[in-house]
Amino acid sequence: MDTNSDGRREPHRNWHIYSLGAHLPEYGFRGEDADALMELRGLPVTQGVQMLVADLGHGQVLGGVLKTVVDKHRGMLEDLGRQLSWERRSRRYHAALADWNAQPDAVQQGRWRQLAMTARQRALVQITADLLDIAIPPGLDRGTAADWLERHGANLAYRGEK
């Protein structure tokens, strides 16, 4: 379990280790292995079985073989796992966007647009303007900030998991 600078345990720092299953940490898996394991699960069955069989030792249990495969192919598996995760979040985002665009004008153009920008919007506007080296328009409210971010390709909230 990860600890902070004082040596106290901080279980929330290993939040994604729980996706590994209860027994995998016994074989040396840590939270950092989640992306690689995600891709290992996403490989075609024949390729996954070939990788497992190639590293299968006599009397070795599956957890140990999985750890060997992940360690041996970590770079490739992590890259593909991150891509798989991004694609899943992208699909979820675009489905939510399509649902939002199908809403009646009363929802899309509702009173929320006149509210002050959220802290996250303000931060995203600042980062976007810095990256694109453009000026931030004055007087943005929540609606005009959302429009501005969308026009500049920065309103992609893929991280929201449900």
mmCIF file of C-alpha atoms in Angstrom:
data_model
loop_
_atom_site.group_PDB
_atom_site.id
_atom_site.type_symbol
_atom_site.label_atom_id
_atom_site.label_comp_id
_atom_site.label_asym_id
_atom_site.label_seq_id
_atom_site.Cartn_x
_atom_site.Cartn_y
_atom_site.Cartn_z
ATOM 1 C CA MET A 1 0.000 0.000 0.000
ATOM 2 C CA ASP A 2 1.320 3.452 -0.853
ATOM 3 C CA THR A 3 2.290 5.753 1.977
ATOM 4 C CA ASN A 4 2.695 9.508 2.223
ATOM 5 C CA SER A 5 5.891 11.360 3.196
ATOM 6 C CA ASP A 6 5.087 10.784 6.893
ATOM 7 C CA GLY A 7 4.938 7.031 6.357
ATOM 8 C CA ARG A 8 1.177 6.864 6.954
ATOM 9 C CA ARG A 9 -0.850 4.530 4.761
ATOM 10 C CA GLU A 10 -2.953 6.125 2.053
ATOM 11 C CA PRO A 11 -5.161 3.418 0.575
ATOM 12 C CA HIS A 12 -6.895 5.876 -1.777
ATOM 13 C CA ARG A 13 -3.633 6.151 -3.743
ATOM 14 C CA ASN A 14 -4.022 2.517 -4.809
ATOM 15 C CA TRP A 15 -7.629 2.940 -5.932
ATOM 16 C CA HIS A 16 -7.147 1.155 -9.237
ATOM 17 C CA ILE A 17 -5.369 -1.824 -7.699
ATOM 18 C CA TYR A 18 -8.814 -3.011 -6.651
ATOM 19 C CA SER A 19 -9.589 -3.694 -10.298
ATOM 20 C CA LEU A 20 -6.871 -6.340 -10.201
ATOM 21 C CA GLY A 21 -8.817 -8.662 -7.938
ATOM 22 C CA ALA A 22 -8.290 -9.679 -4.364
ATOM 23 C CA HIS A 23 -5.463 -12.211 -4.871
ATOM 24 C CA LEU A 24 -3.317 -10.597 -7.554
ATOM 25 C CA PRO A 25 -1.384 -8.369 -5.117
ATOM 26 C CA GLU A 26 -0.105 -11.616 -3.560
ATOM 27 C CA TYR A 27 1.766 -12.253 -6.826
ATOM 28 C CA GLY A 28 3.397 -8.822 -6.859
ATOM 29 C CA PHE A 29 0.823 -6.863 -8.830
ATOM 30 C CA ARG A 30 0.412 -3.195 -7.978
ATOM 31 C CA GLY A 31 -1.903 -0.471 -9.179
ATOM 32 C CA GLU A 32 0.517 0.435 -11.949
ATOM 33 C CA ASP A 33 -0.230 -2.940 -13.570
ATOM 34 C CA ALA A 34 -3.906 -2.130 -14.177
ATOM 35 C CA ASP A 35 -3.412 -0.733 -17.712
ATOM 36 C CA ALA A 36 -1.303 -3.712 -18.775
ATOM 37 C CA LEU A 37 -3.812 -6.178 -17.349
ATOM 38 C CA MET A 38 -6.657 -4.358 -19.066
ATOM 39 C CA GLU A 39 -4.991 -4.860 -22.425
ATOM 40 C CA LEU A 40 -4.082 -8.466 -21.617
ATOM 41 C CA ARG A 41 -7.815 -9.046 -21.102
ATOM 42 C CA GLY A 42 -8.508 -7.285 -24.405
ATOM 43 C CA LEU A 43 -6.108 -9.343 -26.522
ATOM 44 C CA PRO A 44 -7.468 -11.954 -28.910
ATOM 45 C CA VAL A 45 -7.729 -15.255 -27.036
ATOM 46 C CA THR A 46 -5.110 -17.021 -29.158
ATOM 47 C CA GLN A 47 -2.541 -14.268 -28.611
ATOM 48 C CA GLY A 48 -3.228 -14.166 -24.854
ATOM 49 C CA VAL A 49 -2.962 -17.942 -24.541
ATOM 50 C CA GLN A 50 0.305 -17.945 -26.547
ATOM 51 C CA MET A 51 1.780 -15.359 -24.191
ATOM 52 C CA LEU A 52 0.673 -17.328 -21.129
ATOM 53 C CA VAL A 53 1.889 -20.694 -22.451
ATOM 54 C CA ALA A 54 5.278 -19.225 -23.419
ATOM 55 C CA ASP A 55 5.911 -18.243 -19.795
ATOM 56 C CA LEU A 56 4.150 -21.127 -18.076
ATOM 57 C CA GLY A 57 6.494 -22.935 -15.729
ATOM 58 C CA HIS A 58 5.956 -26.357 -14.213
ATOM 59 C CA GLY A 59 3.804 -26.081 -11.107
ATOM 60 C CA GLN A 60 3.321 -22.340 -11.512
ATOM 61 C CA VAL A 61 -0.066 -20.883 -10.664
ATOM 62 C CA LEU A 62 -1.904 -18.546 -13.031
ATOM 63 C CA GLY A 63 -1.224 -15.423 -10.922
ATOM 64 C CA GLY A 64 2.525 -15.969 -11.214
ATOM 65 C CA VAL A 65 2.295 -16.574 -14.956
ATOM 66 C CA LEU A 66 0.219 -13.408 -15.416
ATOM 67 C CA LYS A 67 2.810 -11.392 -13.504
ATOM 68 C CA THR A 68 5.599 -12.794 -15.678
ATOM 69 C CA VAL A 69 3.693 -11.967 -18.874
ATOM 70 C CA VAL A 70 2.872 -8.438 -17.695
ATOM 71 C CA ASP A 71 6.475 -7.773 -16.664
ATOM 72 C CA LYS A 72 7.835 -9.183 -19.935
ATOM 73 C CA HIS A 73 5.447 -7.233 -22.198
ATOM 74 C CA ARG A 74 4.749 -4.235 -19.936
ATOM 75 C CA GLY A 75 5.401 -1.444 -22.468
ATOM 76 C CA MET A 76 3.208 -2.858 -25.203
ATOM 77 C CA LEU A 77 0.418 -3.907 -22.833
ATOM 78 C CA GLU A 78 0.354 -0.577 -20.977
ATOM 79 C CA ASP A 79 0.242 1.429 -24.199
ATOM 80 C CA LEU A 80 -2.570 -0.669 -25.628
ATOM 81 C CA GLY A 81 -4.412 -0.661 -22.281
ATOM 82 C CA ARG A 82 -4.283 3.134 -22.063
ATOM 83 C CA GLN A 83 -5.573 3.343 -25.633
ATOM 84 C CA LEU A 84 -8.412 0.947 -24.785
ATOM 85 C CA SER A 85 -9.300 3.043 -21.730
ATOM 86 C CA TRP A 86 -9.207 6.288 -23.726
ATOM 87 C CA GLU A 87 -11.416 4.811 -26.450
ATOM 88 C CA ARG A 88 -13.954 3.664 -23.841
ATOM 89 C CA ARG A 89 -14.063 7.142 -22.262
ATOM 90 C CA SER A 90 -14.271 8.742 -25.721
ATOM 91 C CA ARG A 91 -17.260 6.588 -26.692
ATOM 92 C CA ARG A 92 -18.967 7.421 -23.388
ATOM 93 C CA TYR A 93 -18.288 11.140 -23.900
ATOM 94 C CA HIS A 94 -19.618 11.185 -27.469
ATOM 95 C CA ALA A 95 -22.727 9.232 -26.437
ATOM 96 C CA ALA A 96 -23.371 11.748 -23.648
ATOM 97 C CA LEU A 97 -22.769 14.612 -26.099
ATOM 98 C CA ALA A 98 -25.270 13.127 -28.550
ATOM 99 C CA ASP A 99 -27.816 12.799 -25.718
ATOM 100 C CA TRP A 100 -27.171 16.408 -24.713
ATOM 101 C CA ASN A 101 -27.552 17.654 -28.286
ATOM 102 C CA ALA A 102 -30.872 15.806 -28.512
ATOM 103 C CA GLN A 103 -32.223 17.748 -25.502
ATOM 104 C CA PRO A 104 -34.830 20.427 -26.086
ATOM 105 C CA ASP A 105 -33.643 24.012 -26.433
ATOM 106 C CA ALA A 106 -35.019 24.782 -22.963
ATOM 107 C CA VAL A 107 -32.335 22.505 -21.497
ATOM 108 C CA GLN A 108 -29.503 23.445 -23.870
ATOM 109 C CA GLN A 109 -30.201 27.163 -23.630
ATOM 110 C CA GLY A 110 -31.441 27.194 -20.038
ATOM 111 C CA ARG A 111 -30.624 29.503 -17.139
ATOM 112 C CA TRP A 112 -27.388 27.625 -16.436
ATOM 113 C CA ARG A 113 -25.750 29.552 -19.298
ATOM 114 C CA GLN A 114 -25.902 32.852 -17.401
ATOM 115 C CA LEU A 115 -24.298 31.462 -14.225
ATOM 116 C CA ALA A 116 -20.675 32.265 -13.439
ATOM 117 C CA MET A 117 -18.022 29.962 -14.879
ATOM 118 C CA THR A 118 -17.155 26.975 -12.743
ATOM 119 C CA ALA A 119 -13.635 26.703 -11.333
ATOM 120 C CA ARG A 120 -12.945 23.804 -13.701
ATOM 121 C CA GLN A 121 -14.139 25.810 -16.696
ATOM 122 C CA ARG A 122 -11.970 28.755 -15.681
ATOM 123 C CA ALA A 123 -8.911 26.493 -15.351
ATOM 124 C CA LEU A 124 -9.619 24.792 -18.691
ATOM 125 C CA VAL A 125 -10.104 28.145 -20.425
ATOM 126 C CA GLN A 126 -6.767 29.365 -19.031
ATOM 127 C CA ILE A 127 -4.889 26.197 -20.043
ATOM 128 C CA THR A 128 -6.471 26.211 -23.516
ATOM 129 C CA ALA A 129 -5.633 29.878 -24.085
ATOM 130 C CA ASP A 130 -2.045 29.292 -22.921
ATOM 131 C CA LEU A 131 -1.584 26.233 -25.133
ATOM 132 C CA LEU A 132 -3.085 27.900 -28.194
ATOM 133 C CA ASP A 133 -1.398 31.219 -27.395
ATOM 134 C CA ILE A 134 -4.643 33.151 -27.739
ATOM 135 C CA ALA A 135 -6.361 35.748 -25.596
ATOM 136 C CA ILE A 136 -9.216 34.875 -23.266
ATOM 137 C CA PRO A 137 -12.329 36.813 -24.269
ATOM 138 C CA PRO A 138 -13.641 39.073 -21.510
ATOM 139 C CA GLY A 139 -16.936 38.471 -19.718
ATOM 140 C CA LEU A 140 -17.284 34.731 -20.122
ATOM 141 C CA ASP A 141 -20.163 33.160 -18.236
ATOM 142 C CA ARG A 142 -20.843 29.439 -17.997
ATOM 143 C CA GLY A 143 -22.598 29.226 -21.361
ATOM 144 C CA THR A 144 -20.180 31.355 -23.391
ATOM 145 C CA ALA A 145 -17.239 29.570 -21.738
ATOM 146 C CA ALA A 146 -18.724 26.207 -22.758
ATOM 147 C CA ASP A 147 -19.179 27.479 -26.323
ATOM 148 C CA TRP A 148 -15.627 28.901 -26.419
ATOM 149 C CA LEU A 149 -14.128 25.656 -25.102
ATOM 150 C CA GLU A 150 -16.114 23.605 -27.598
ATOM 151 C CA ARG A 151 -14.987 25.833 -30.506
ATOM 152 C CA HIS A 152 -11.357 25.378 -29.471
ATOM 153 C CA GLY A 153 -11.653 21.600 -29.004
ATOM 154 C CA ALA A 154 -11.053 21.689 -25.261
ATOM 155 C CA ASN A 155 -14.403 20.692 -23.825
ATOM 156 C CA LEU A 156 -13.691 16.963 -23.849
ATOM 157 C CA ALA A 157 -14.547 15.634 -20.401
ATOM 158 C CA TYR A 158 -13.504 12.012 -20.976
ATOM 159 C CA ARG A 159 -12.455 11.354 -17.378
ATOM 160 C CA GLY A 160 -15.954 11.237 -15.905
ATOM 161 C CA GLU A 161 -16.676 7.610 -15.007
ATOM 162 C CA LYS A 162 -20.141 6.491 -13.931
#
